[in-house]
């Protein structure tokens, strides 16, 4: 090809713009970044608005009903832009990925025939090929392919949204637990753990791109049981547990902090609890959804644990790591939930004293067993219960945040704050902190005296370079920080 023409074609290719809108959980955020990576190779550059996009992807969530309706109304808005662009002689491709894509499949093309491509979360590695097919006619791909998408997606791009100081890494996907309210086993499929070698290689790449913290992701992440291919786990098994994996990743040079989410109480094994006490890089925070405090409801939810089992797990965790901060998910108004059941949930929430928690009204999901129960709880009762629970949870969060005032906490600074010379970072317990810091501290851990507590964040003043193993301040900045207090 003559080089002028080659350049021109390359320019044309490079002018393609991609807009991805992500709904739902962190796993979707990770998937969106990986889709953007795989399209970057094909010349798509990200844009922050759908108005000038050649390709719009809605990466969707199906966990609760409103999310689906939101997707359909967003699609309606996008169709207006698509039509306007067609009027200007340009084409905007519209794709729906994620769990709504998986669950709705061809129904989505029926309700929104202007959509070009519908695909489930297991098919992102086929995205470029699917888009080529979609240029001719609407494509639906919701199969569960035999090959794993993880093995076929390109490596993270340095410009990718997932190359920050705190990065996501999906290590496990799907779920075999079949809680009776949940669509995940149907939309994400059977549980799959990525091999240790692949996880480790990706973690190394993320650290090389600047990550100082990695959040290990999975729908049921503590069920992780990865093929260890040549490594042997602590107990000589050929599979790594999540605890084994954490111990291994904690050794990576430059990686300061590890977190994981989301866990099931039944998969919280003794070695994982012990890791919370033994591995300094594993942060003292755990999101451990309980869903309900009533044994009757837990049984109907198919959770395979009682409220007491859960409380015992918390005690064990606190024995291993006394300052561990806890978070949870709750569902109120599950079919058949009585006032007594709900009281038990309130009691558990009060007793645990969560650092933060999410709570939802039960939302019947088509195809899940609980949606067929005929003892559905009326909407007004669900609303009242949610309010009552949220009052307790926000009080608990406020108490936790206020207890930080006056304490000196190591904070990993991640991003610029709203004001000049201000940075935002996280404590080990996961709270956001803003402090007056110059840009050069970004990516460093510094000690901060907490001066204010708000509902969702803290404010503080940096004192000196943090003296622990996890410290890595730029030399100049550290010297200046010393000077400030000395
Ligand atoms: N209705 C309400 N909340 C749900 N969740 C999952 N499915 C439903 C549903 N059908 C909540 C659970 C889960 C979180 C991710 O979403 O609390 O832990
Ligand atoms: Fe859904 Fe979590 Fe239950 Fe799996 S363990 S079915 S993802 S709520």
PDB file of C-alpha atoms in Angstrom, residues 98-241:
ATOM      1  CA  UNK A  98     -23.898  -7.110  29.930  1.00  0.00           C
ATOM      2  CA  UNK A  99     -26.630  -8.871  31.820  1.00  0.00           C
ATOM      3  CA  UNK A 100     -29.632  -7.115  30.221  1.00  0.00           C
ATOM      4  CA  UNK A 101     -28.236  -8.148  26.844  1.00  0.00           C
ATOM      5  CA  UNK A 102     -27.902 -11.709  28.095  1.00  0.00           C
ATOM      6  CA  UNK A 103     -31.333 -11.867  29.705  1.00  0.00           C
ATOM      7  CA  UNK A 104     -33.333 -10.001  27.058  1.00  0.00           C
ATOM      8  CA  UNK A 105     -31.573 -11.374  23.962  1.00  0.00           C
ATOM      9  CA  UNK A 106     -33.805 -11.171  20.893  1.00  0.00           C
ATOM     10  CA  UNK A 107     -36.561  -9.526  22.984  1.00  0.00           C
ATOM     11  CA  UNK A 108     -34.308  -6.469  23.123  1.00  0.00           C
ATOM     12  CA  UNK A 109     -34.152  -6.245  19.313  1.00  0.00           C
ATOM     13  CA  UNK A 110     -37.940  -6.578  19.245  1.00  0.00           C
ATOM     14  CA  UNK A 111     -38.475  -3.708  21.700  1.00  0.00           C
ATOM     15  CA  UNK A 112     -35.634  -1.614  20.275  1.00  0.00           C
ATOM     16  CA  UNK A 113     -35.154  -2.680  16.624  1.00  0.00           C
ATOM     17  CA  UNK A 114     -32.702   0.185  15.989  1.00  0.00           C
ATOM     18  CA  UNK A 115     -30.106  -1.570  18.177  1.00  0.00           C
ATOM     19  CA  UNK A 116     -27.309  -3.115  16.084  1.00  0.00           C
ATOM     20  CA  UNK A 117     -25.816  -5.617  18.494  1.00  0.00           C
ATOM     21  CA  UNK A 118     -26.937  -7.437  21.642  1.00  0.00           C
ATOM     22  CA  UNK A 119     -24.460  -9.589  23.521  1.00  0.00           C
ATOM     23  CA  UNK A 120     -23.983 -11.274  26.852  1.00  0.00           C
ATOM     24  CA  UNK A 121     -21.041 -10.770  29.233  1.00  0.00           C
ATOM     25  CA  UNK A 122     -19.206 -13.881  28.043  1.00  0.00           C
ATOM     26  CA  UNK A 123     -18.740 -12.708  24.454  1.00  0.00           C
ATOM     27  CA  UNK A 124     -16.671  -9.527  24.632  1.00  0.00           C
ATOM     28  CA  UNK A 125     -13.673 -11.131  22.993  1.00  0.00           C
ATOM     29  CA  UNK A 126     -15.833 -11.526  19.880  1.00  0.00           C
ATOM     30  CA  UNK A 127     -16.798  -7.854  19.859  1.00  0.00           C
ATOM     31  CA  UNK A 128     -14.825  -6.709  16.763  1.00  0.00           C
ATOM     32  CA  UNK A 129     -16.158  -9.628  14.716  1.00  0.00           C
ATOM     33  CA  UNK A 130     -19.719  -9.140  15.995  1.00  0.00           C
ATOM     34  CA  UNK A 131     -19.563  -5.455  15.055  1.00  0.00           C
ATOM     35  CA  UNK A 132     -18.526  -6.330  11.528  1.00  0.00           C
ATOM     36  CA  UNK A 133     -21.535  -8.634  11.242  1.00  0.00           C
ATOM     37  CA  UNK A 134     -23.805  -6.040  12.832  1.00  0.00           C
ATOM     38  CA  UNK A 135     -22.964  -3.563  10.075  1.00  0.00           C
ATOM     39  CA  UNK A 136     -25.174  -5.671   7.810  1.00  0.00           C
ATOM     40  CA  UNK A 137     -28.012  -6.620  10.156  1.00  0.00           C
ATOM     41  CA  UNK A 138     -28.840  -6.775  13.883  1.00  0.00           C
ATOM     42  CA  UNK A 139     -26.863  -9.432  15.751  1.00  0.00           C
ATOM     43  CA  UNK A 140     -27.694 -11.209  19.013  1.00  0.00           C
ATOM     44  CA  UNK A 141     -24.941 -13.240  20.699  1.00  0.00           C
ATOM     45  CA  UNK A 142     -25.878 -14.572  24.106  1.00  0.00           C
ATOM     46  CA  UNK A 143     -24.222 -17.972  23.911  1.00  0.00           C
ATOM     47  CA  UNK A 144     -21.905 -19.209  26.617  1.00  0.00           C
ATOM     48  CA  UNK A 145     -18.842 -19.993  24.473  1.00  0.00           C
ATOM     49  CA  UNK A 146     -16.525 -22.848  25.367  1.00  0.00           C
ATOM     50  CA  UNK A 147     -13.442 -20.640  25.130  1.00  0.00           C
ATOM     51  CA  UNK A 148     -12.967 -18.120  27.919  1.00  0.00           C
ATOM     52  CA  UNK A 149     -13.226 -14.464  27.024  1.00  0.00           C
ATOM     53  CA  UNK A 150     -10.301 -13.783  29.371  1.00  0.00           C
ATOM     54  CA  UNK A 151      -7.918 -15.754  27.173  1.00  0.00           C
ATOM     55  CA  UNK A 152      -8.865 -13.783  24.080  1.00  0.00           C
ATOM     56  CA  UNK A 153      -9.059 -10.184  25.240  1.00  0.00           C
ATOM     57  CA  UNK A 154      -5.972  -8.068  24.571  1.00  0.00           C
ATOM     58  CA  UNK A 155      -3.870  -6.763  27.469  1.00  0.00           C
ATOM     59  CA  UNK A 156      -4.905  -3.596  29.249  1.00  0.00           C
ATOM     60  CA  UNK A 157      -4.078  -0.506  27.216  1.00  0.00           C
ATOM     61  CA  UNK A 158      -1.983   2.108  29.064  1.00  0.00           C
ATOM     62  CA  UNK A 159      -4.671   4.657  28.220  1.00  0.00           C
ATOM     63  CA  UNK A 160      -7.440   2.401  29.493  1.00  0.00           C
ATOM     64  CA  UNK A 161      -9.840   3.437  32.224  1.00  0.00           C
ATOM     65  CA  UNK A 162      -8.555   0.503  34.255  1.00  0.00           C
ATOM     66  CA  UNK A 163      -4.962   1.677  34.460  1.00  0.00           C
ATOM     67  CA  UNK A 164      -5.336   3.906  37.510  1.00  0.00           C
ATOM     68  CA  UNK A 165      -3.704   3.760  40.924  1.00  0.00           C
ATOM     69  CA  UNK A 166      -6.497   1.512  42.122  1.00  0.00           C
ATOM     70  CA  UNK A 167      -7.306  -1.045  39.430  1.00  0.00           C
ATOM     71  CA  UNK A 168      -9.893  -3.783  39.041  1.00  0.00           C
ATOM     72  CA  UNK A 169      -8.956  -7.336  38.155  1.00  0.00           C
ATOM     73  CA  UNK A 170     -11.663  -9.930  37.534  1.00  0.00           C
ATOM     74  CA  UNK A 171     -10.470 -13.313  38.783  1.00  0.00           C
ATOM     75  CA  UNK A 172     -13.739 -15.217  38.955  1.00  0.00           C
ATOM     76  CA  UNK A 173     -17.015 -14.995  37.142  1.00  0.00           C
ATOM     77  CA  UNK A 174     -20.443 -16.580  37.321  1.00  0.00           C
ATOM     78  CA  UNK A 175     -22.060 -18.281  40.264  1.00  0.00           C
ATOM     79  CA  UNK A 176     -23.306 -21.739  41.184  1.00  0.00           C
ATOM     80  CA  UNK A 177     -25.122 -20.737  44.361  1.00  0.00           C
ATOM     81  CA  UNK A 178     -28.554 -19.983  42.928  1.00  0.00           C
ATOM     82  CA  UNK A 179     -29.913 -17.678  45.611  1.00  0.00           C
ATOM     83  CA  UNK A 180     -33.617 -17.681  44.771  1.00  0.00           C
ATOM     84  CA  UNK A 181     -33.813 -13.913  44.137  1.00  0.00           C
ATOM     85  CA  UNK A 182     -30.754 -13.590  41.911  1.00  0.00           C
ATOM     86  CA  UNK A 183     -30.309 -13.560  38.120  1.00  0.00           C
ATOM     87  CA  UNK A 184     -26.520 -13.854  38.157  1.00  0.00           C
ATOM     88  CA  UNK A 185     -26.331 -17.665  37.740  1.00  0.00           C
ATOM     89  CA  UNK A 186     -28.495 -17.249  34.622  1.00  0.00           C
ATOM     90  CA  UNK A 187     -26.901 -14.135  33.118  1.00  0.00           C
ATOM     91  CA  UNK A 188     -23.248 -14.756  33.991  1.00  0.00           C
ATOM     92  CA  UNK A 189     -23.409 -18.542  33.877  1.00  0.00           C
ATOM     93  CA  UNK A 190     -21.555 -21.212  35.808  1.00  0.00           C
ATOM     94  CA  UNK A 191     -18.723 -20.304  38.096  1.00  0.00           C
ATOM     95  CA  UNK A 192     -15.316 -19.972  36.467  1.00  0.00           C
ATOM     96  CA  UNK A 193     -11.972 -19.126  38.078  1.00  0.00           C
ATOM     97  CA  UNK A 194      -9.124 -17.734  35.985  1.00  0.00           C
ATOM     98  CA  UNK A 195      -5.825 -19.628  36.263  1.00  0.00           C
ATOM     99  CA  UNK A 196      -3.309 -18.210  38.740  1.00  0.00           C
ATOM    100  CA  UNK A 197      -0.702 -17.522  36.042  1.00  0.00           C
ATOM    101  CA  UNK A 198      -3.090 -15.347  34.045  1.00  0.00           C
ATOM    102  CA  UNK A 199      -4.189 -13.426  37.110  1.00  0.00           C
ATOM    103  CA  UNK A 200      -0.620 -12.867  38.189  1.00  0.00           C
ATOM    104  CA  UNK A 201       0.459 -11.725  34.726  1.00  0.00           C
ATOM    105  CA  UNK A 202      -2.404  -9.243  34.592  1.00  0.00           C
ATOM    106  CA  UNK A 203      -1.612  -7.984  38.100  1.00  0.00           C
ATOM    107  CA  UNK A 204       2.025  -7.405  37.050  1.00  0.00           C
ATOM    108  CA  UNK A 205       0.863  -5.445  34.004  1.00  0.00           C
ATOM    109  CA  UNK A 206      -1.470  -3.321  36.109  1.00  0.00           C
ATOM    110  CA  UNK A 207       1.351  -2.548  38.559  1.00  0.00           C
ATOM    111  CA  UNK A 208       3.640  -1.668  35.643  1.00  0.00           C
ATOM    112  CA  UNK A 209       0.928   0.743  34.461  1.00  0.00           C
ATOM    113  CA  UNK A 210       0.911   2.433  37.870  1.00  0.00           C
ATOM    114  CA  UNK A 211      -1.543   0.450  40.014  1.00  0.00           C
ATOM    115  CA  UNK A 212      -0.679   0.484  43.716  1.00  0.00           C
ATOM    116  CA  UNK A 213      -3.918  -1.187  44.769  1.00  0.00           C
ATOM    117  CA  UNK A 214      -5.771  -4.046  43.110  1.00  0.00           C
ATOM    118  CA  UNK A 215      -9.361  -4.966  43.751  1.00  0.00           C
ATOM    119  CA  UNK A 216      -9.901  -8.637  42.905  1.00  0.00           C
ATOM    120  CA  UNK A 217     -13.375  -9.088  41.483  1.00  0.00           C
ATOM    121  CA  UNK A 218     -15.828 -11.924  41.169  1.00  0.00           C
ATOM    122  CA  UNK A 219     -19.554 -12.469  41.617  1.00  0.00           C
ATOM    123  CA  UNK A 220     -18.634 -14.954  44.295  1.00  0.00           C
ATOM    124  CA  UNK A 221     -14.971 -14.094  44.567  1.00  0.00           C
ATOM    125  CA  UNK A 222     -14.155 -16.126  47.652  1.00  0.00           C
ATOM    126  CA  UNK A 223     -15.277 -19.281  45.836  1.00  0.00           C
ATOM    127  CA  UNK A 224     -12.129 -18.729  43.725  1.00  0.00           C
ATOM    128  CA  UNK A 225     -10.309 -21.981  43.003  1.00  0.00           C
ATOM    129  CA  UNK A 226      -7.799 -21.248  40.283  1.00  0.00           C
ATOM    130  CA  UNK A 227      -5.683 -23.748  38.393  1.00  0.00           C
ATOM    131  CA  UNK A 228      -2.161 -23.300  39.734  1.00  0.00           C
ATOM    132  CA  UNK A 229      -0.335 -24.802  36.696  1.00  0.00           C
ATOM    133  CA  UNK A 230       3.088 -25.536  38.091  1.00  0.00           C
ATOM    134  CA  UNK A 231       2.833 -23.509  41.299  1.00  0.00           C
ATOM    135  CA  UNK A 232       1.828 -25.348  44.387  1.00  0.00           C
ATOM    136  CA  UNK A 233      -0.464 -23.851  46.944  1.00  0.00           C
ATOM    137  CA  UNK A 234       0.546 -23.709  50.621  1.00  0.00           C
ATOM    138  CA  UNK A 235      -1.055 -27.051  51.329  1.00  0.00           C
ATOM    139  CA  UNK A 236       0.418 -28.686  48.208  1.00  0.00           C
ATOM    140  CA  UNK A 237      -2.904 -28.688  46.320  1.00  0.00           C
ATOM    141  CA  UNK A 238      -2.926 -28.025  42.610  1.00  0.00           C
ATOM    142  CA  UNK A 239      -5.603 -25.361  43.046  1.00  0.00           C
ATOM    143  CA  UNK A 240      -5.198 -21.966  44.630  1.00  0.00           C
ATOM    144  CA  UNK A 241      -7.816 -20.681  47.010  1.00  0.00           C
TER     145      UNK A 241
END
